[in-house]
Coordinates of C-alpha atoms and ligand atoms in Angstrom, one line a residue:
X30 CA -164.3 -81.4 -113.9
X31 CA -162.5 -78.5 -115.5
X32 CA -163.9 -75.7 -117.7
X33 CA -162.2 -73.3 -119.9
X34 CA -164.0 -70.1 -120.7
X35 CA -163.8 -68.0 -123.7
X36 CA -164.2 -64.4 -123.5
X37 CA -166.1 -62.6 -125.9
X38 CA -166.4 -59.2 -127.1
X39 CA -164.9 -57.7 -124.1
X40 CA -161.6 -58.8 -125.4
X41 CA -162.1 -55.5 -127.5
X42 CA -162.5 -53.2 -124.6
X43 CA -158.6 -52.1 -124.8
X44 CA -158.1 -50.0 -121.7
X45 CA -161.4 -50.7 -120.1
X46 CA -160.9 -54.7 -120.2
X47 CA -159.6 -55.1 -116.9
X48 CA -162.9 -53.5 -115.7
X49 CA -165.2 -55.7 -117.8
X50 CA -163.3 -58.7 -116.8
X51 CA -163.7 -57.9 -113.1
X52 CA -167.5 -57.4 -113.4
X53 CA -167.7 -60.9 -115.2
X54 CA -165.5 -62.6 -112.7
X55 CA -167.6 -61.1 -109.7
X56 CA -170.9 -62.2 -111.7
X57 CA -169.8 -65.5 -112.2
X58 CA -168.5 -66.0 -108.7
X59 CA -171.8 -65.1 -107.3
X60 CA -173.5 -67.4 -109.7
X61 CA -171.4 -70.3 -108.6
X62 CA -172.2 -69.7 -104.9
X63 CA -173.3 -72.9 -103.3
X64 CA -171.8 -75.2 -106.1
X65 CA -168.2 -75.6 -104.2
X66 CA -166.6 -74.9 -107.6
X67 CA -163.2 -72.8 -108.0
X68 CA -162.9 -70.0 -110.3
X69 CA -159.3 -69.0 -111.4
X70 CA -158.5 -66.2 -113.9
X71 CA -154.9 -65.6 -115.3
X72 CA -153.8 -63.5 -118.5
X73 CA -157.5 -63.0 -119.3
X74 CA -158.7 -66.5 -119.5
X75 CA -161.1 -67.8 -116.9
X76 CA -161.3 -71.4 -115.5
X77 CA -163.7 -73.2 -113.3
X78 CA -163.0 -76.5 -111.4
X79 CA -165.7 -78.4 -109.9
X80 CA -166.6 -82.1 -108.5
X81 CA -168.1 -84.2 -111.2
X82 CA -171.5 -84.2 -109.3
X83 CA -171.6 -80.4 -109.6
X84 CA -170.9 -80.6 -113.3
X85 CA -174.4 -80.1 -114.7
X86 CA -175.1 -77.3 -112.3
X87 CA -172.1 -75.4 -113.5
X88 CA -172.6 -76.3 -117.0
X89 CA -176.2 -74.7 -116.6
X90 CA -174.6 -71.6 -114.7
X91 CA -172.1 -71.2 -117.8
X92 CA -175.0 -71.3 -120.3
X93 CA -176.5 -68.2 -118.3
X94 CA -173.2 -66.2 -118.2
X95 CA -173.3 -63.1 -120.5
X96 CA -169.8 -62.1 -121.6
X97 CA -168.6 -65.3 -122.6
X98 CA -168.4 -66.7 -126.2
X99 CA -168.3 -70.2 -125.3
X100 CA -166.9 -72.8 -122.7
X101 CA -165.3 -76.4 -123.1
X102 CA -164.6 -79.1 -121.0
X103 CA -160.7 -79.4 -120.9
X104 CA -157.9 -81.5 -119.7
X105 CA -155.3 -79.6 -117.8
X106 CA -151.7 -81.5 -117.7
X107 CA -148.1 -80.7 -117.2
X108 CA -146.4 -78.7 -119.7
X109 CA -144.2 -81.7 -120.9
X110 CA -144.6 -83.6 -124.3
X111 CA -145.7 -86.8 -123.1
X112 CA -148.5 -85.4 -120.7
X113 CA -149.8 -83.3 -123.6
X114 CA -149.7 -86.1 -126.0
X115 CA -151.8 -88.2 -123.5
X116 CA -154.1 -85.7 -122.8
X117 CA -154.8 -85.1 -126.7
X118 CA -155.2 -89.0 -127.0
X119 CA -157.9 -88.9 -124.3
X120 CA -159.6 -86.1 -125.7
X121 CA -159.6 -87.7 -129.4
X122 CA -161.2 -91.0 -127.9
X123 CA -163.9 -88.8 -126.1
X124 CA -164.6 -87.0 -129.6
X125 CA -164.3 -90.6 -131.7
X126 CA -166.9 -92.1 -129.0
X127 CA -169.1 -88.9 -129.6
X128 CA -169.3 -89.9 -133.2
X129 CA -166.5 -87.6 -134.9
X130 CA -164.5 -89.4 -137.6
X131 CA -162.3 -86.8 -138.6
X132 CA -160.6 -83.9 -136.8
X133 CA -157.9 -81.3 -136.7
X134 CA -155.4 -80.0 -134.2
X135 CA -154.9 -76.6 -133.6
X136 CA -151.9 -75.5 -131.2
X137 CA -151.4 -72.1 -129.3
X138 CA -148.3 -71.7 -127.4
X139 CA -148.1 -68.6 -125.2
X140 CA -145.3 -70.1 -123.1
X141 CA -142.5 -69.8 -125.7
X142 CA -140.3 -71.8 -123.5
X143 CA -142.0 -74.7 -124.5
X144 CA -139.7 -76.6 -126.7
X145 CA -142.1 -77.3 -129.5
X146 CA -143.5 -75.0 -132.0
X147 CA -147.2 -74.6 -132.6
X148 CA -146.7 -76.3 -135.9
X149 CA -144.5 -79.2 -134.3
X150 CA -147.2 -79.8 -131.6
X151 CA -150.1 -80.0 -134.2
X152 CA -147.9 -82.5 -136.4
X153 CA -146.8 -84.8 -133.3
X154 CA -150.1 -84.6 -131.6
X155 CA -152.1 -85.5 -135.1
X156 CA -149.5 -88.4 -135.6
X157 CA -150.3 -89.8 -131.9
X158 CA -154.0 -89.7 -132.6
X159 CA -154.1 -91.4 -135.8
X160 CA -151.5 -94.1 -134.7
X161 CA -153.9 -94.7 -131.4
X162 CA -157.3 -94.5 -133.6
X163 CA -156.4 -95.5 -137.1
X164 CA -160.3 -94.7 -138.1
X165 CA -160.2 -91.1 -136.8
X166 CA -158.7 -89.1 -139.9
X167 CA -157.4 -85.7 -140.1
X168 CA -159.3 -83.4 -142.1
X169 CA -157.7 -79.9 -142.1
X170 CA -160.7 -78.1 -144.1
X171 CA -163.9 -79.0 -142.6
X172 CA -163.4 -81.1 -139.5
X173 CA -166.4 -82.0 -137.1
X174 CA -164.2 -81.4 -134.3
X175 CA -161.2 -79.3 -133.7
X176 CA -158.8 -80.6 -130.7
X177 CA -157.2 -77.6 -129.3
X178 CA -153.9 -77.7 -127.2
X179 CA -152.9 -74.3 -125.6
X180 CA -149.6 -74.1 -123.8
X181 CA -149.9 -71.4 -121.1
X182 CA -148.9 -71.7 -117.2
X183 CA -150.1 -75.3 -117.8
X184 CA -151.0 -77.4 -120.9
X185 CA -154.9 -77.4 -121.9
X186 CA -156.3 -79.6 -124.4
X187 CA -160.2 -79.5 -125.3
X188 CA -162.4 -80.4 -128.5
X189 CA -166.1 -79.6 -128.4
X190 CA -166.7 -76.0 -127.3
X191 CA -170.3 -75.2 -126.4
X192 CA -171.6 -71.9 -127.3
X193 CA -172.0 -69.2 -124.8
X194 CA -174.8 -66.4 -125.0
X195 CA -172.1 -63.9 -125.8
X196 CA -172.9 -60.2 -125.0
X197 CA -171.3 -57.9 -122.1
X198 CA -171.4 -58.8 -118.3
X199 CA -174.5 -57.3 -116.5
X200 CA -173.3 -54.5 -114.3
X201 CA -171.2 -52.8 -116.9
X202 CA -173.8 -50.7 -118.6
X203 CA -176.0 -49.3 -115.8
X204 CA -179.4 -50.1 -114.8
X205 CA -182.5 -50.1 -116.8
X206 CA -186.4 -50.5 -116.2
X207 CA -187.9 -53.1 -118.1
X208 CA -191.7 -52.6 -118.9
X209 CA -192.6 -56.5 -118.5
X210 CA -195.8 -57.9 -119.5
X211 CA -196.9 -61.4 -119.7
X212 CA -196.2 -61.2 -123.5
X213 CA -193.4 -63.0 -125.9
X214 CA -191.7 -59.8 -126.6
X215 CA -191.0 -57.8 -123.4
X216 CA -189.0 -60.8 -121.6
X217 CA -186.9 -60.9 -125.1
X218 CA -186.2 -57.2 -124.9
X219 CA -185.0 -57.6 -121.1
X220 CA -182.9 -60.3 -122.0
X221 CA -181.1 -58.5 -125.1
X222 CA -180.4 -55.4 -122.9
X223 CA -179.0 -57.7 -120.0
X224 CA -176.8 -59.1 -122.7
X225 CA -175.6 -55.4 -123.6
X226 CA -174.5 -55.5 -119.8
X227 CA -177.6 -53.6 -118.0
X228 CA -178.8 -54.5 -114.6
X229 CA -182.5 -54.8 -114.9
X230 CA -185.4 -53.9 -112.8
X231 CA -188.7 -54.7 -114.1
X232 CA -192.1 -52.9 -113.6
X233 CA -195.6 -55.0 -114.2
X234 CA -198.7 -53.1 -114.4
X235 CA -201.8 -55.3 -113.4
X236 CA -205.2 -54.4 -112.9
X237 CA -206.4 -57.0 -110.2
X238 CA -209.3 -58.3 -109.8
X239 CA -209.7 -57.8 -113.7
X240 CA -206.7 -59.6 -114.4
X241 CA -206.0 -62.9 -112.3
X242 CA -203.4 -63.9 -109.9
X243 CA -202.2 -66.3 -112.5
X244 CA -201.4 -63.6 -114.9
X245 CA -199.2 -62.0 -112.3
X246 CA -197.5 -65.3 -111.5
X247 CA -196.7 -65.8 -115.0
X248 CA -194.9 -62.6 -115.0
X249 CA -192.9 -63.2 -112.0
X250 CA -191.9 -66.4 -113.4
X251 CA -190.9 -64.5 -116.8
X252 CA -188.8 -62.3 -114.3
X253 CA -187.2 -65.3 -113.0
X254 CA -186.1 -66.9 -116.0
X255 CA -184.6 -63.5 -117.4
X256 CA -183.0 -62.7 -113.9
X257 CA -181.0 -65.9 -114.3
X258 CA -179.4 -63.9 -117.1
X259 CA -179.0 -61.0 -115.6
X260 CA -177.8 -61.4 -112.1
X261 CA -181.4 -61.0 -110.9
X262 CA -184.2 -58.8 -111.4
X263 CA -186.2 -56.6 -108.8
X264 CA -189.7 -56.8 -110.2
X265 CA -192.1 -53.9 -109.4
X266 CA -195.8 -54.6 -109.5
X267 CA -198.2 -51.5 -109.9
X268 CA -201.9 -52.0 -109.6
X269 CA -203.3 -49.9 -112.6
X270 CA -207.0 -50.6 -112.0
X271 CA -208.2 -47.2 -110.9
X272 CA -205.9 -45.9 -113.9
X273 CA -207.7 -48.0 -116.6
X274 CA -211.0 -47.6 -115.2
X275 CA -210.6 -43.6 -115.5
X276 CA -209.5 -44.2 -119.0
X277 CA -212.4 -46.5 -120.0
X278 CA -214.9 -44.3 -118.4
X279 CA -213.9 -40.5 -119.4
X280 CA -211.8 -41.3 -122.6
X281 CA -212.9 -42.2 -126.3
X282 CA -212.9 -45.8 -126.4
X283 CA -210.4 -46.1 -129.6
X284 CA -207.9 -44.1 -127.5
X285 CA -207.8 -46.2 -124.6
X286 CA -204.7 -48.4 -125.4
X287 CA -202.8 -45.5 -126.3
X288 CA -203.6 -43.4 -123.3
X289 CA -203.0 -46.7 -121.2
X290 CA -199.6 -46.9 -122.8
X291 CA -198.9 -43.2 -122.4
X292 CA -199.7 -43.5 -118.5
X293 CA -197.3 -46.6 -118.2
X294 CA -194.8 -44.5 -119.6
X295 CA -195.3 -41.8 -117.0
X296 CA -195.4 -44.1 -114.3
X297 CA -192.6 -46.0 -115.4
X298 CA -190.4 -42.8 -115.8
X299 CA -191.1 -41.9 -112.1
X300 CA -190.3 -45.2 -110.8
X301 CA -186.9 -45.2 -113.1
X302 CA -186.1 -41.9 -111.5
X303 CA -186.4 -43.2 -108.1
X304 CA -184.4 -46.4 -108.8
X305 CA -181.5 -44.8 -110.6
X306 CA -182.5 -46.4 -113.7
X307 CA -181.1 -44.7 -116.9
X308 CA -183.5 -45.8 -119.3
X309 CA -187.1 -47.5 -119.9
X310 CA -187.1 -50.7 -121.9
X311 CA -190.0 -52.1 -123.8
X312 CA -190.8 -54.9 -126.2
X313 CA -192.1 -52.7 -129.0
X314 CA -191.7 -53.7 -132.5
X315 CA -192.7 -51.4 -135.4
X316 CA -196.3 -51.8 -136.6
X317 CA -196.5 -55.2 -134.9
X318 CA -199.8 -54.0 -133.4
X319 CA -202.2 -50.9 -133.5
X320 CA -200.6 -49.3 -130.6
X321 CA -196.9 -49.5 -132.1
X322 CA -197.4 -47.8 -135.3
X323 CA -194.8 -45.1 -135.5
X324 CA -197.5 -42.5 -134.9
X325 CA -198.6 -44.1 -131.9
X326 CA -195.2 -44.8 -130.4
X327 CA -194.7 -41.1 -130.8
X328 CA -197.7 -40.4 -128.6
X329 CA -196.8 -42.8 -125.8
X330 CA -193.0 -41.4 -126.1
X331 CA -194.0 -38.1 -125.1
X332 CA -194.9 -39.2 -121.6
X333 CA -191.5 -40.9 -120.9
X334 CA -189.0 -38.4 -119.6
X335 CA -185.9 -40.8 -120.0
X336 CA -184.6 -42.3 -122.7
X337 CA -186.5 -45.2 -123.8
X338 CA -184.9 -48.5 -125.5
X339 CA -186.7 -50.5 -127.8
X340 CA -184.3 -53.3 -128.6
X341 CA -186.9 -55.3 -130.8
X342 CA -188.2 -52.4 -132.9
X343 CA -186.8 -53.5 -136.3
X344 CA -187.5 -57.5 -135.6
X345 CA -189.7 -59.5 -137.1
X346 CA -191.9 -61.8 -134.7
X347 CA -190.5 -65.0 -136.0
X348 CA -187.1 -64.0 -134.7
X349 CA -188.3 -62.7 -131.5
X350 CA -189.9 -65.9 -130.9
X351 CA -186.6 -67.9 -131.6
X352 CA -185.1 -66.2 -129.2
X353 CA -187.8 -66.5 -126.8
X354 CA -187.7 -70.2 -127.2
X355 CA -183.8 -70.4 -126.7
X356 CA -183.8 -68.5 -123.7
X357 CA -186.7 -70.4 -122.1
X358 CA -189.4 -67.7 -121.9
X359 CA -191.8 -68.8 -124.6
X360 CA -193.7 -71.7 -122.9
X361 CA -194.5 -69.3 -120.2
X362 CA -195.2 -66.4 -122.2
X363 CA -197.8 -68.2 -124.2
X364 CA -199.9 -69.6 -121.2
X365 CA -203.2 -68.2 -121.4
X366 CA -203.7 -65.6 -118.8
X367 CA -204.5 -61.9 -120.4
X368 CA -202.6 -59.0 -118.9
X369 CA -204.7 -56.0 -118.3
X370 CA -204.3 -54.3 -121.9
X371 CA -206.0 -57.3 -123.4
X372 CA -209.2 -57.0 -121.2
X373 CA -209.5 -53.0 -122.0
X374 CA -208.8 -53.1 -125.3
X375 CA -210.8 -51.3 -127.8
X376 CA -212.5 -52.8 -130.9
X377 CA -211.3 -50.4 -133.3
X378 CA -208.0 -48.7 -131.8
X379 CA -206.7 -45.5 -133.2
X380 CA -203.9 -46.3 -135.5
X381 CA -202.4 -42.8 -136.1
X382 CA -202.7 -41.0 -133.2
X383 CA -201.6 -37.4 -133.4
X384 CA -199.4 -36.3 -130.4
X385 CA -201.5 -33.0 -129.5
X386 CA -204.8 -34.9 -129.5
X387 CA -203.3 -37.4 -127.5
X388 CA -201.8 -34.8 -125.0
X389 CA -205.2 -33.1 -124.7
X390 CA -207.0 -36.3 -124.1
X391 CA -204.6 -37.5 -121.5
X392 CA -204.5 -34.1 -119.5
X393 CA -208.3 -34.1 -119.4
X394 CA -208.1 -37.3 -117.6
X395 CA -206.2 -35.9 -114.7
X396 CA -204.4 -39.3 -114.0
X397 CA -201.3 -37.9 -112.2
X398 CA -202.9 -38.4 -108.5
X399 CA -204.0 -41.9 -109.4
X400 CA -200.7 -42.7 -110.8
X401 CA -199.0 -41.4 -107.8
X402 CA -201.2 -43.4 -105.5
X403 CA -200.6 -46.5 -107.5
X404 CA -196.6 -46.2 -107.2
X405 CA -196.8 -45.6 -103.6
X406 CA -198.7 -49.0 -103.2
X407 CA -196.5 -50.9 -105.6
X408 CA -195.1 -54.2 -104.5
X409 CA -191.5 -55.7 -105.2
X410 CA -189.8 -59.0 -105.2
X411 CA -186.4 -60.1 -106.4
X412 CA -186.8 -62.9 -109.1
X413 CA -184.4 -65.4 -110.9
X414 CA -181.0 -64.9 -109.2
X415 CA -179.2 -68.4 -110.0
X416 CA -180.8 -71.1 -108.2
X417 CA -179.3 -73.9 -109.8
X418 CA -182.8 -75.2 -111.0
X419 CA -184.1 -74.8 -114.3
X420 CA -187.1 -72.3 -114.3
X421 CA -188.7 -73.3 -117.4
X422 CA -192.2 -74.5 -116.9
X423 CA -194.0 -71.5 -115.7
X424 CA -194.5 -72.2 -112.1
X425 CA -195.0 -69.1 -110.0
X426 CA -192.0 -70.0 -107.5
X427 CA -189.6 -71.0 -110.3
X428 CA -186.4 -68.9 -110.4
X429 CA -187.4 -66.8 -107.4
X430 CA -185.0 -66.2 -104.6
Ligands
ATP7 P1 -195.5 -58.3 -125.3 O1 -195.4 -59.4 -126.0 O2 -194.0 -57.8 -124.6 O3 -196.6 -58.0 -124.2 P2 -197.2 -57.1 -127.2 O4 -196.4 -57.4 -128.7 O5 -198.4 -57.7 -126.7 O6 -195.7 -56.9 -126.1 P3 -198.0 -54.3 -126.5 O7 -199.2 -55.2 -125.7 O8 -198.6 -53.3 -127.2 O9 -197.2 -55.5 -127.3 O10 -197.0 -53.8 -125.5 C1 -196.0 -53.1 -125.7 C2 -195.1 -52.9 -124.8 O11 -195.6 -52.4 -123.6 C3 -194.6 -54.4 -124.1 O12 -193.7 -54.9 -124.8 C4 -194.1 -54.0 -122.6 O13 -193.1 -53.3 -122.7 C5 -195.1 -52.8 -122.4 N1 -196.3 -53.4 -121.5 C6 -197.5 -53.6 -122.1 N2 -198.6 -54.2 -121.3 C7 -197.6 -53.8 -119.9 C8 -198.0 -54.3 -118.6 N3 -198.9 -54.8 -118.4 N4 -196.7 -54.2 -117.7 C9 -195.8 -53.6 -118.1 N5 -195.5 -53.1 -119.4 C10 -196.3 -53.6 -120.4
MG8 MG1 -198.6 -57.6 -124.5

C-alpha cells in the first residue's frame, strides 16, 4: 500500500518550514516503528509505503499524526501517458465501486518536462474514465470525488482523501504540564495543546484511599489516549490526601474547592519548573462550574508561577464533548469513578472569591510542607506512545508503553 500525506499549517512556516518538517518526519518515523513501513519525503511531500497486512495499523497511525491535513491511498506509476491513464482508470473503478456516480479530475504538474499540460491531463484522463465507465459522469462543480493526478518525480494518482487531525507536530512548541483529571475537559485541553506542537507531561492529584484505584486507572487510560497524539505522555501522580484533609479540617467549607485548586496550581508549578515545562494547561472553561467563575480563576491563577494555558476557556460543553468523542476520550471520561475534588466538594461553594481573602485563608493553612512531601513521593509512568492498538475502552493498561 502506498500513502501520500498532505501537510497542513506547517506549509505556512516560511523559513522555519524545514525545521517543522524535520520534527514531523521524526515523529512519524517513531510512530511507524515496528510496522516495517517505509517513510520517504521529497520536496515537502511525505510518502509511506507498507505491506497490505500493515495497512490498518499505518492508517490508524496517520489518523493520530498531528501536522497533516489529510492522507490518501495513492497509485504511484511511471511518468508516461499510458501508465498515468491506467492508474486513473483503476482509481475511477475503485471510486465507482464505492458508490460515487460523478467525478472530476484535478491535475498538478510540478515536472514541467511532462509533455501534457495540466489542462490536457484533465481532458484526456476524464475521457479515458468515461469511455471505461459510461455511467461515471463528469461533474466539475460538485463532484462526490476528485481524482487527483500529480506529476512529480513519479506520477501519483489518488481519489478519496482522509482528513488528518491537522495542527503542528508535537515537539515544535516546547513542553507543557497538563493538569489531568478523570473528567471530560482536561484530556481535550491536552489534546488541543499537543495539536499546537506541545510535548505534554501530565499531573494527576489523587486522594487515595478516598479515591479508588479505578479512578487512577481511568486517568492512566486517558493519558494513554492523549499520548497517542502527542508522542507519549509522562504522567505524574501526586497523592494530595494530606493537603485535602488539612483544607477540610482547617478552612471554611465553602472555600475548600478553590483552596484545593490553589494548592494544585502551586504543586503543578513546582513540578513544571523541575520538568522544564514552559506552562501549565488546564481544562477550565469560564463559568462551567463554581470554581471556574472569573473571580475564582483569579484566586487559583495567583498560585501558578508560570503561564497557564486554558484552551477551553471560551468553549461550550457540547463542543468540548464533541472533540472528546472524536479523539476517543469521552467513553473513558464518563466512567463513574469520582476524582478527589468530587468527594471533598462543598455544598455551597464560594462563587466570587476575593483574591486577598483567598490568599489569607491559603497562607493560614501552611500547606507548603505537605505539598513538598507529596511532590517528593510522586510516581511517574510513560503513557500512550503508539502501540498500534486502539485504546478506546478505558482499560487501565490500554495505550501504556
Ligand atoms: P475536567 O472535566 O477536566 O475534570 P471539570 O469541568 O470537572 O474539568 P474542575 O473539576 O473544576 O472542572 O477542574 C478544572 C481543571 O482543574 C481540570 O480541567 C483540570 O485541568 C484540573 N483538575 C481538576 N481536578 C484535578 C485532579 N484531580 N488532578 C489534576 N488536575 C485536576
Ligand atoms: Mg473534574
